[in-house]
């Protein structure tokens, strides 16, 4: 399950783990004009872990999910 919300300065996607036990914490993705952040609460440290990706990194990640092992460079369409 996931939710999509449009905030003033970002789009927020929350991924909810509904599959099996133990369940993982929700993942929150914030898409801003300049970057994308991915956050998840870590109960071991009682803190939220955050990574920041550029939009190009997100594009590459999305493409990588459907490709076999290898090294790739995406080229823009002209």
PDB file of N, CA and C in Angstrom:
ATOM      1  N   UNK A   1       0.846  -1.173   0.000  1.00  0.00           N
ATOM      2  CA  UNK A   1       0.000   0.000   0.000  1.00  0.00           C
ATOM      3  C   UNK A   1       0.892   1.237   0.000  1.00  0.00           C
ATOM      4  N   UNK A   2       0.439   2.285  -0.660  1.00  0.00           N
ATOM      5  CA  UNK A   2       1.166   3.545  -0.627  1.00  0.00           C
ATOM      6  C   UNK A   2       0.183   4.703  -0.715  1.00  0.00           C
ATOM      7  N   UNK A   3       0.649   5.857  -0.254  1.00  0.00           N
ATOM      8  CA  UNK A   3      -0.150   7.081  -0.345  1.00  0.00           C
ATOM      9  C   UNK A   3       0.654   8.131  -1.089  1.00  0.00           C
ATOM     10  N   UNK A   4      -0.060   9.058  -1.738  1.00  0.00           N
ATOM     11  CA  UNK A   4       0.567  10.192  -2.418  1.00  0.00           C
ATOM     12  C   UNK A   4      -0.133  11.449  -1.935  1.00  0.00           C
ATOM     13  N   UNK A   5       0.650  12.416  -1.466  1.00  0.00           N
ATOM     14  CA  UNK A   5       0.107  13.688  -0.999  1.00  0.00           C
ATOM     15  C   UNK A   5       0.910  14.823  -1.626  1.00  0.00           C
ATOM     16  N   UNK A   6       0.229  15.870  -2.019  1.00  0.00           N
ATOM     17  CA  UNK A   6       0.894  17.040  -2.578  1.00  0.00           C
ATOM     18  C   UNK A   6       0.936  18.130  -1.512  1.00  0.00           C
ATOM     19  N   UNK A   7       2.155  18.474  -1.101  1.00  0.00           N
ATOM     20  CA  UNK A   7       2.379  19.524  -0.116  1.00  0.00           C
ATOM     21  C   UNK A   7       2.721  20.815  -0.855  1.00  0.00           C
ATOM     22  N   UNK A   8       2.962  21.887  -0.107  1.00  0.00           N
ATOM     23  CA  UNK A   8       3.294  23.181  -0.694  1.00  0.00           C
ATOM     24  C   UNK A   8       4.534  23.106  -1.574  1.00  0.00           C
ATOM     25  N   UNK A   9       5.612  22.473  -1.066  1.00  0.00           N
ATOM     26  CA  UNK A   9       6.878  22.473  -1.796  1.00  0.00           C
ATOM     27  C   UNK A   9       7.358  21.092  -2.224  1.00  0.00           C
ATOM     28  N   UNK A  10       6.527  20.053  -2.047  1.00  0.00           N
ATOM     29  CA  UNK A  10       6.966  18.712  -2.429  1.00  0.00           C
ATOM     30  C   UNK A  10       5.772  17.781  -2.632  1.00  0.00           C
ATOM     31  N   UNK A  11       6.069  16.656  -3.253  1.00  0.00           N
ATOM     32  CA  UNK A  11       5.129  15.543  -3.315  1.00  0.00           C
ATOM     33  C   UNK A  11       5.641  14.493  -2.354  1.00  0.00           C
ATOM     34  N   UNK A  12       4.767  13.967  -1.492  1.00  0.00           N
ATOM     35  CA  UNK A  12       5.169  13.005  -0.474  1.00  0.00           C
ATOM     36  C   UNK A  12       4.527  11.659  -0.788  1.00  0.00           C
ATOM     37  N   UNK A  13       5.371  10.638  -0.941  1.00  0.00           N
ATOM     38  CA  UNK A  13       4.899   9.270  -1.155  1.00  0.00           C
ATOM     39  C   UNK A  13       5.293   8.468   0.075  1.00  0.00           C
ATOM     40  N   UNK A  14       4.334   7.755   0.655  1.00  0.00           N
ATOM     41  CA  UNK A  14       4.615   6.902   1.803  1.00  0.00           C
ATOM     42  C   UNK A  14       4.336   5.457   1.410  1.00  0.00           C
ATOM     43  N   UNK A  15       5.343   4.591   1.583  1.00  0.00           N
ATOM     44  CA  UNK A  15       5.217   3.169   1.285  1.00  0.00           C
ATOM     45  C   UNK A  15       5.001   2.427   2.596  1.00  0.00           C
ATOM     46  N   UNK A  16       3.924   1.644   2.674  1.00  0.00           N
ATOM     47  CA  UNK A  16       3.574   0.911   3.883  1.00  0.00           C
ATOM     48  C   UNK A  16       3.826  -0.577   3.633  1.00  0.00           C
ATOM     49  N   UNK A  17       4.583  -1.213   4.525  1.00  0.00           N
ATOM     50  CA  UNK A  17       4.882  -2.647   4.399  1.00  0.00           C
ATOM     51  C   UNK A  17       3.705  -3.447   4.938  1.00  0.00           C
ATOM     52  N   UNK A  18       3.030  -4.176   4.062  1.00  0.00           N
ATOM     53  CA  UNK A  18       1.893  -5.007   4.473  1.00  0.00           C
ATOM     54  C   UNK A  18       2.170  -6.485   4.263  1.00  0.00           C
ATOM     55  N   UNK A  19       3.412  -6.840   3.974  1.00  0.00           N
ATOM     56  CA  UNK A  19       3.719  -8.179   3.507  1.00  0.00           C
ATOM     57  C   UNK A  19       4.500  -8.970   4.548  1.00  0.00           C
ATOM     58  N   UNK A  20       3.834  -9.866   5.235  1.00  0.00           N
ATOM     59  CA  UNK A  20       4.533 -10.766   6.133  1.00  0.00           C
ATOM     60  C   UNK A  20       4.923 -10.160   7.460  1.00  0.00           C
ATOM     61  N   UNK A  21       5.636 -10.973   8.247  1.00  0.00           N
ATOM     62  CA  UNK A  21       6.074 -10.570   9.566  1.00  0.00           C
ATOM     63  C   UNK A  21       7.556 -10.841   9.674  1.00  0.00           C
ATOM     64  N   UNK A  22       8.386 -10.065  10.273  1.00  0.00           N
ATOM     65  CA  UNK A  22       8.030  -8.777  10.866  1.00  0.00           C
ATOM     66  C   UNK A  22       7.891  -7.701   9.803  1.00  0.00           C
ATOM     67  N   UNK A  23       7.065  -6.739  10.087  1.00  0.00           N
ATOM     68  CA  UNK A  23       6.854  -5.628   9.168  1.00  0.00           C
ATOM     69  C   UNK A  23       7.981  -4.617   9.307  1.00  0.00           C
ATOM     70  N   UNK A  24       8.363  -4.014   8.189  1.00  0.00           N
ATOM     71  CA  UNK A  24       9.350  -2.936   8.212  1.00  0.00           C
ATOM     72  C   UNK A  24       8.634  -1.609   8.442  1.00  0.00           C
ATOM     73  N   UNK A  25       9.382  -0.623   8.901  1.00  0.00           N
ATOM     74  CA  UNK A  25       8.826   0.716   9.103  1.00  0.00           C
ATOM     75  C   UNK A  25       8.446   1.331   7.757  1.00  0.00           C
ATOM     76  N   UNK A  26       7.499   2.273   7.781  1.00  0.00           N
ATOM     77  CA  UNK A  26       7.096   2.982   6.567  1.00  0.00           C
ATOM     78  C   UNK A  26       8.297   3.707   5.964  1.00  0.00           C
ATOM     79  N   UNK A  27       8.284   3.832   4.635  1.00  0.00           N
ATOM     80  CA  UNK A  27       9.294   4.598   3.917  1.00  0.00           C
ATOM     81  C   UNK A  27       8.608   5.846   3.369  1.00  0.00           C
ATOM     82  N   UNK A  28       9.198   7.018   3.621  1.00  0.00           N
ATOM     83  CA  UNK A  28       8.640   8.276   3.131  1.00  0.00           C
ATOM     84  C   UNK A  28       9.590   8.867   2.099  1.00  0.00           C
ATOM     85  N   UNK A  29       9.031   9.171   0.922  1.00  0.00           N
ATOM     86  CA  UNK A  29       9.805   9.759  -0.174  1.00  0.00           C
ATOM     87  C   UNK A  29       9.275  11.163  -0.407  1.00  0.00           C
ATOM     88  N   UNK A  30      10.159  12.157  -0.304  1.00  0.00           N
ATOM     89  CA  UNK A  30       9.796  13.551  -0.545  1.00  0.00           C
ATOM     90  C   UNK A  30      10.450  14.000  -1.835  1.00  0.00           C
ATOM     91  N   UNK A  31       9.641  14.409  -2.816  1.00  0.00           N
ATOM     92  CA  UNK A  31      10.169  14.888  -4.089  1.00  0.00           C
ATOM     93  C   UNK A  31      10.066  16.407  -4.123  1.00  0.00           C
ATOM     94  N   UNK A  32      11.225  17.058  -4.053  1.00  0.00           N
ATOM     95  CA  UNK A  32      11.319  18.511  -4.118  1.00  0.00           C
ATOM     96  C   UNK A  32      11.778  18.917  -5.517  1.00  0.00           C
ATOM     97  N   UNK A  33      11.772  20.187  -5.821  1.00  0.00           N
ATOM     98  CA  UNK A  33      12.225  20.669  -7.126  1.00  0.00           C
ATOM     99  C   UNK A  33      13.706  20.347  -7.352  1.00  0.00           C
ATOM    100  N   UNK A  34      14.520  20.384  -6.296  1.00  0.00           N
ATOM    101  CA  UNK A  34      15.966  20.212  -6.454  1.00  0.00           C
ATOM    102  C   UNK A  34      16.498  18.823  -6.103  1.00  0.00           C
ATOM    103  N   UNK A  35      15.717  18.001  -5.377  1.00  0.00           N
ATOM    104  CA  UNK A  35      16.208  16.690  -4.962  1.00  0.00           C
ATOM    105  C   UNK A  35      15.043  15.811  -4.496  1.00  0.00           C
ATOM    106  N   UNK A  36      15.382  14.569  -4.167  1.00  0.00           N
ATOM    107  CA  UNK A  36      14.426  13.616  -3.608  1.00  0.00           C
ATOM    108  C   UNK A  36      15.056  13.052  -2.341  1.00  0.00           C
ATOM    109  N   UNK A  37      14.283  13.002  -1.251  1.00  0.00           N
ATOM    110  CA  UNK A  37      14.782  12.391  -0.026  1.00  0.00           C
ATOM    111  C   UNK A  37      13.978  11.130   0.263  1.00  0.00           C
ATOM    112  N   UNK A  38      14.672  10.136   0.836  1.00  0.00           N
ATOM    113  CA  UNK A  38      14.047   8.884   1.252  1.00  0.00           C
ATOM    114  C   UNK A  38      14.323   8.741   2.735  1.00  0.00           C
ATOM    115  N   UNK A  39      13.261   8.562   3.533  1.00  0.00           N
ATOM    116  CA  UNK A  39      13.411   8.491   4.988  1.00  0.00           C
ATOM    117  C   UNK A  39      12.735   7.237   5.533  1.00  0.00           C
ATOM    118  N   UNK A  40      13.349   6.657   6.574  1.00  0.00           N
ATOM    119  CA  UNK A  40      12.748   5.527   7.275  1.00  0.00           C
ATOM    120  C   UNK A  40      13.186   5.568   8.731  1.00  0.00           C
ATOM    121  N   UNK A  41      12.241   5.348   9.637  1.00  0.00           N
ATOM    122  CA  UNK A  41      12.529   5.303  11.062  1.00  0.00           C
ATOM    123  C   UNK A  41      13.310   4.032  11.371  1.00  0.00           C
ATOM    124  N   UNK A  42      14.376   4.160  12.158  1.00  0.00           N
ATOM    125  CA  UNK A  42      15.188   3.024  12.588  1.00  0.00           C
ATOM    126  C   UNK A  42      14.972   2.819  14.080  1.00  0.00           C
ATOM    127  N   UNK A  43      14.218   1.778  14.471  1.00  0.00           N
ATOM    128  CA  UNK A  43      13.936   1.575  15.900  1.00  0.00           C
ATOM    129  C   UNK A  43      15.183   1.227  16.713  1.00  0.00           C
ATOM    130  N   UNK A  44      16.231   0.705  16.068  1.00  0.00           N
ATOM    131  CA  UNK A  44      17.459   0.365  16.795  1.00  0.00           C
ATOM    132  C   UNK A  44      18.157   1.601  17.325  1.00  0.00           C
ATOM    133  N   UNK A  45      18.104   2.696  16.546  1.00  0.00           N
ATOM    134  CA  UNK A  45      18.763   3.930  16.967  1.00  0.00           C
ATOM    135  C   UNK A  45      17.761   4.988  17.412  1.00  0.00           C
ATOM    136  N   UNK A  46      16.472   4.683  17.296  1.00  0.00           N
ATOM    137  CA  UNK A  46      15.392   5.610  17.636  1.00  0.00           C
ATOM    138  C   UNK A  46      15.559   6.937  16.888  1.00  0.00           C
ATOM    139  N   UNK A  47      15.890   6.828  15.594  1.00  0.00           N
ATOM    140  CA  UNK A  47      16.055   8.023  14.774  1.00  0.00           C
ATOM    141  C   UNK A  47      15.616   7.730  13.340  1.00  0.00           C
ATOM    142  N   UNK A  48      15.392   8.782  12.591  1.00  0.00           N
ATOM    143  CA  UNK A  48      15.017   8.652  11.186  1.00  0.00           C
ATOM    144  C   UNK A  48      16.279   8.716  10.342  1.00  0.00           C
ATOM    145  N   UNK A  49      16.451   7.734   9.487  1.00  0.00           N
ATOM    146  CA  UNK A  49      17.582   7.705   8.557  1.00  0.00           C
ATOM    147  C   UNK A  49      17.128   8.344   7.249  1.00  0.00           C
ATOM    148  N   UNK A  50      17.964   9.207   6.673  1.00  0.00           N
ATOM    149  CA  UNK A  50      17.596   9.926   5.458  1.00  0.00           C
ATOM    150  C   UNK A  50      18.712   9.855   4.437  1.00  0.00           C
ATOM    151  N   UNK A  51      18.346   9.627   3.165  1.00  0.00           N
ATOM    152  CA  UNK A  51      19.295   9.773   2.069  1.00  0.00           C
ATOM    153  C   UNK A  51      18.714  10.788   1.094  1.00  0.00           C
ATOM    154  N   UNK A  52      19.596  11.479   0.388  1.00  0.00           N
ATOM    155  CA  UNK A  52      19.191  12.489  -0.589  1.00  0.00           C
ATOM    156  C   UNK A  52      19.720  12.084  -1.952  1.00  0.00           C
ATOM    157  N   UNK A  53      18.833  12.098  -2.952  1.00  0.00           N
ATOM    158  CA  UNK A  53      19.178  11.733  -4.318  1.00  0.00           C
ATOM    159  C   UNK A  53      18.870  12.893  -5.247  1.00  0.00           C
ATOM    160  N   UNK A  54      19.676  13.036  -6.287  1.00  0.00           N
ATOM    161  CA  UNK A  54      19.322  13.990  -7.337  1.00  0.00           C
ATOM    162  C   UNK A  54      18.236  13.347  -8.198  1.00  0.00           C
ATOM    163  N   UNK A  55      17.553  14.150  -9.008  1.00  0.00           N
ATOM    164  CA  UNK A  55      16.521  13.596  -9.887  1.00  0.00           C
ATOM    165  C   UNK A  55      17.144  12.650 -10.919  1.00  0.00           C
ATOM    166  N   UNK A  56      18.386  12.897 -11.327  1.00  0.00           N
ATOM    167  CA  UNK A  56      19.059  11.979 -12.248  1.00  0.00           C
ATOM    168  C   UNK A  56      19.329  10.634 -11.587  1.00  0.00           C
ATOM    169  N   UNK A  57      19.687  10.638 -10.311  1.00  0.00           N
ATOM    170  CA  UNK A  57      19.896   9.380  -9.595  1.00  0.00           C
ATOM    171  C   UNK A  57      18.589   8.595  -9.484  1.00  0.00           C
ATOM    172  N   UNK A  58      17.492   9.280  -9.255  1.00  0.00           N
ATOM    173  CA  UNK A  58      16.182   8.610  -9.180  1.00  0.00           C
ATOM    174  C   UNK A  58      15.836   8.008 -10.541  1.00  0.00           C
ATOM    175  N   UNK A  59      16.088   8.759 -11.609  1.00  0.00           N
ATOM    176  CA  UNK A  59      15.835   8.247 -12.959  1.00  0.00           C
ATOM    177  C   UNK A  59      16.648   6.985 -13.214  1.00  0.00           C
ATOM    178  N   UNK A  60      17.940   7.014 -12.836  1.00  0.00           N
ATOM    179  CA  UNK A  60      18.797   5.849 -13.021  1.00  0.00           C
ATOM    180  C   UNK A  60      18.326   4.667 -12.176  1.00  0.00           C
ATOM    181  N   UNK A  61      17.904   4.933 -10.946  1.00  0.00           N
ATOM    182  CA  UNK A  61      17.400   3.872 -10.081  1.00  0.00           C
ATOM    183  C   UNK A  61      16.166   3.214 -10.688  1.00  0.00           C
ATOM    184  N   UNK A  62      15.232   4.019 -11.184  1.00  0.00           N
ATOM    185  CA  UNK A  62      14.021   3.479 -11.800  1.00  0.00           C
ATOM    186  C   UNK A  62      14.366   2.599 -12.996  1.00  0.00           C
ATOM    187  N   UNK A  63      15.323   3.027 -13.820  1.00  0.00           N
ATOM    188  CA  UNK A  63      15.737   2.232 -14.970  1.00  0.00           C
ATOM    189  C   UNK A  63      16.433   0.946 -14.526  1.00  0.00           C
ATOM    190  N   UNK A  64      17.254   1.038 -13.480  1.00  0.00           N
ATOM    191  CA  UNK A  64      18.025  -0.115 -13.010  1.00  0.00           C
ATOM    192  C   UNK A  64      17.142  -1.239 -12.495  1.00  0.00           C
ATOM    193  N   UNK A  65      15.963  -0.923 -12.013  1.00  0.00           N
ATOM    194  CA  UNK A  65      15.082  -1.954 -11.478  1.00  0.00           C
ATOM    195  C   UNK A  65      14.641  -2.946 -12.548  1.00  0.00           C
ATOM    196  N   UNK A  66      14.704  -2.562 -13.826  1.00  0.00           N
ATOM    197  CA  UNK A  66      14.247  -3.422 -14.916  1.00  0.00           C
ATOM    198  C   UNK A  66      15.373  -3.914 -15.820  1.00  0.00           C
ATOM    199  N   UNK A  67      16.630  -3.743 -15.426  1.00  0.00           N
ATOM    200  CA  UNK A  67      17.751  -4.128 -16.279  1.00  0.00           C
ATOM    201  C   UNK A  67      18.543  -5.269 -15.654  1.00  0.00           C
ATOM    202  N   UNK A  68      19.193  -6.095 -16.494  1.00  0.00           N
ATOM    203  CA  UNK A  68      20.055  -7.149 -15.957  1.00  0.00           C
ATOM    204  C   UNK A  68      21.374  -6.572 -15.455  1.00  0.00           C
ATOM    205  N   UNK A  69      22.181  -7.415 -14.837  1.00  0.00           N
ATOM    206  CA  UNK A  69      23.483  -7.002 -14.317  1.00  0.00           C
ATOM    207  C   UNK A  69      24.318  -6.354 -15.415  1.00  0.00           C
ATOM    208  N   UNK A  70      25.043  -5.295 -15.073  1.00  0.00           N
ATOM    209  CA  UNK A  70      25.884  -4.619 -16.045  1.00  0.00           C
ATOM    210  C   UNK A  70      26.137  -3.181 -15.642  1.00  0.00           C
ATOM    211  N   UNK A  71      26.826  -2.442 -16.519  1.00  0.00           N
ATOM    212  CA  UNK A  71      27.106  -1.024 -16.318  1.00  0.00           C
ATOM    213  C   UNK A  71      26.381  -0.256 -17.416  1.00  0.00           C
ATOM    214  N   UNK A  72      25.652   0.786 -17.035  1.00  0.00           N
ATOM    215  CA  UNK A  72      24.806   1.494 -17.980  1.00  0.00           C
ATOM    216  C   UNK A  72      24.965   3.007 -17.823  1.00  0.00           C
ATOM    217  N   UNK A  73      24.687   3.737 -18.891  1.00  0.00           N
ATOM    218  CA  UNK A  73      24.569   5.195 -18.849  1.00  0.00           C
ATOM    219  C   UNK A  73      23.358   5.550 -19.681  1.00  0.00           C
ATOM    220  N   UNK A  74      22.378   6.201 -19.072  1.00  0.00           N
ATOM    221  CA  UNK A  74      21.197   6.621 -19.805  1.00  0.00           C
ATOM    222  C   UNK A  74      21.522   7.870 -20.602  1.00  0.00           C
ATOM    223  N   UNK A  75      21.078   7.919 -21.833  1.00  0.00           N
ATOM    224  CA  UNK A  75      21.315   9.052 -22.717  1.00  0.00           C
ATOM    225  C   UNK A  75      19.979   9.700 -23.022  1.00  0.00           C
ATOM    226  N   UNK A  76      19.889  11.017 -22.861  1.00  0.00           N
ATOM    227  CA  UNK A  76      18.655  11.738 -23.133  1.00  0.00           C
ATOM    228  C   UNK A  76      18.278  11.684 -24.607  1.00  0.00           C
ATOM    229  N   UNK A  77      16.986  11.802 -24.863  1.00  0.00           N
ATOM    230  CA  UNK A  77      16.501  11.813 -26.237  1.00  0.00           C
ATOM    231  C   UNK A  77      16.720  13.198 -26.854  1.00  0.00           C
ATOM    232  N   UNK A  78      17.158  13.222 -28.109  1.00  0.00           N
ATOM    233  CA  UNK A  78      17.377  14.489 -28.812  1.00  0.00           C
ATOM    234  C   UNK A  78      16.258  14.762 -29.769  1.00  0.00           C
TER     235      UNK A  78
END
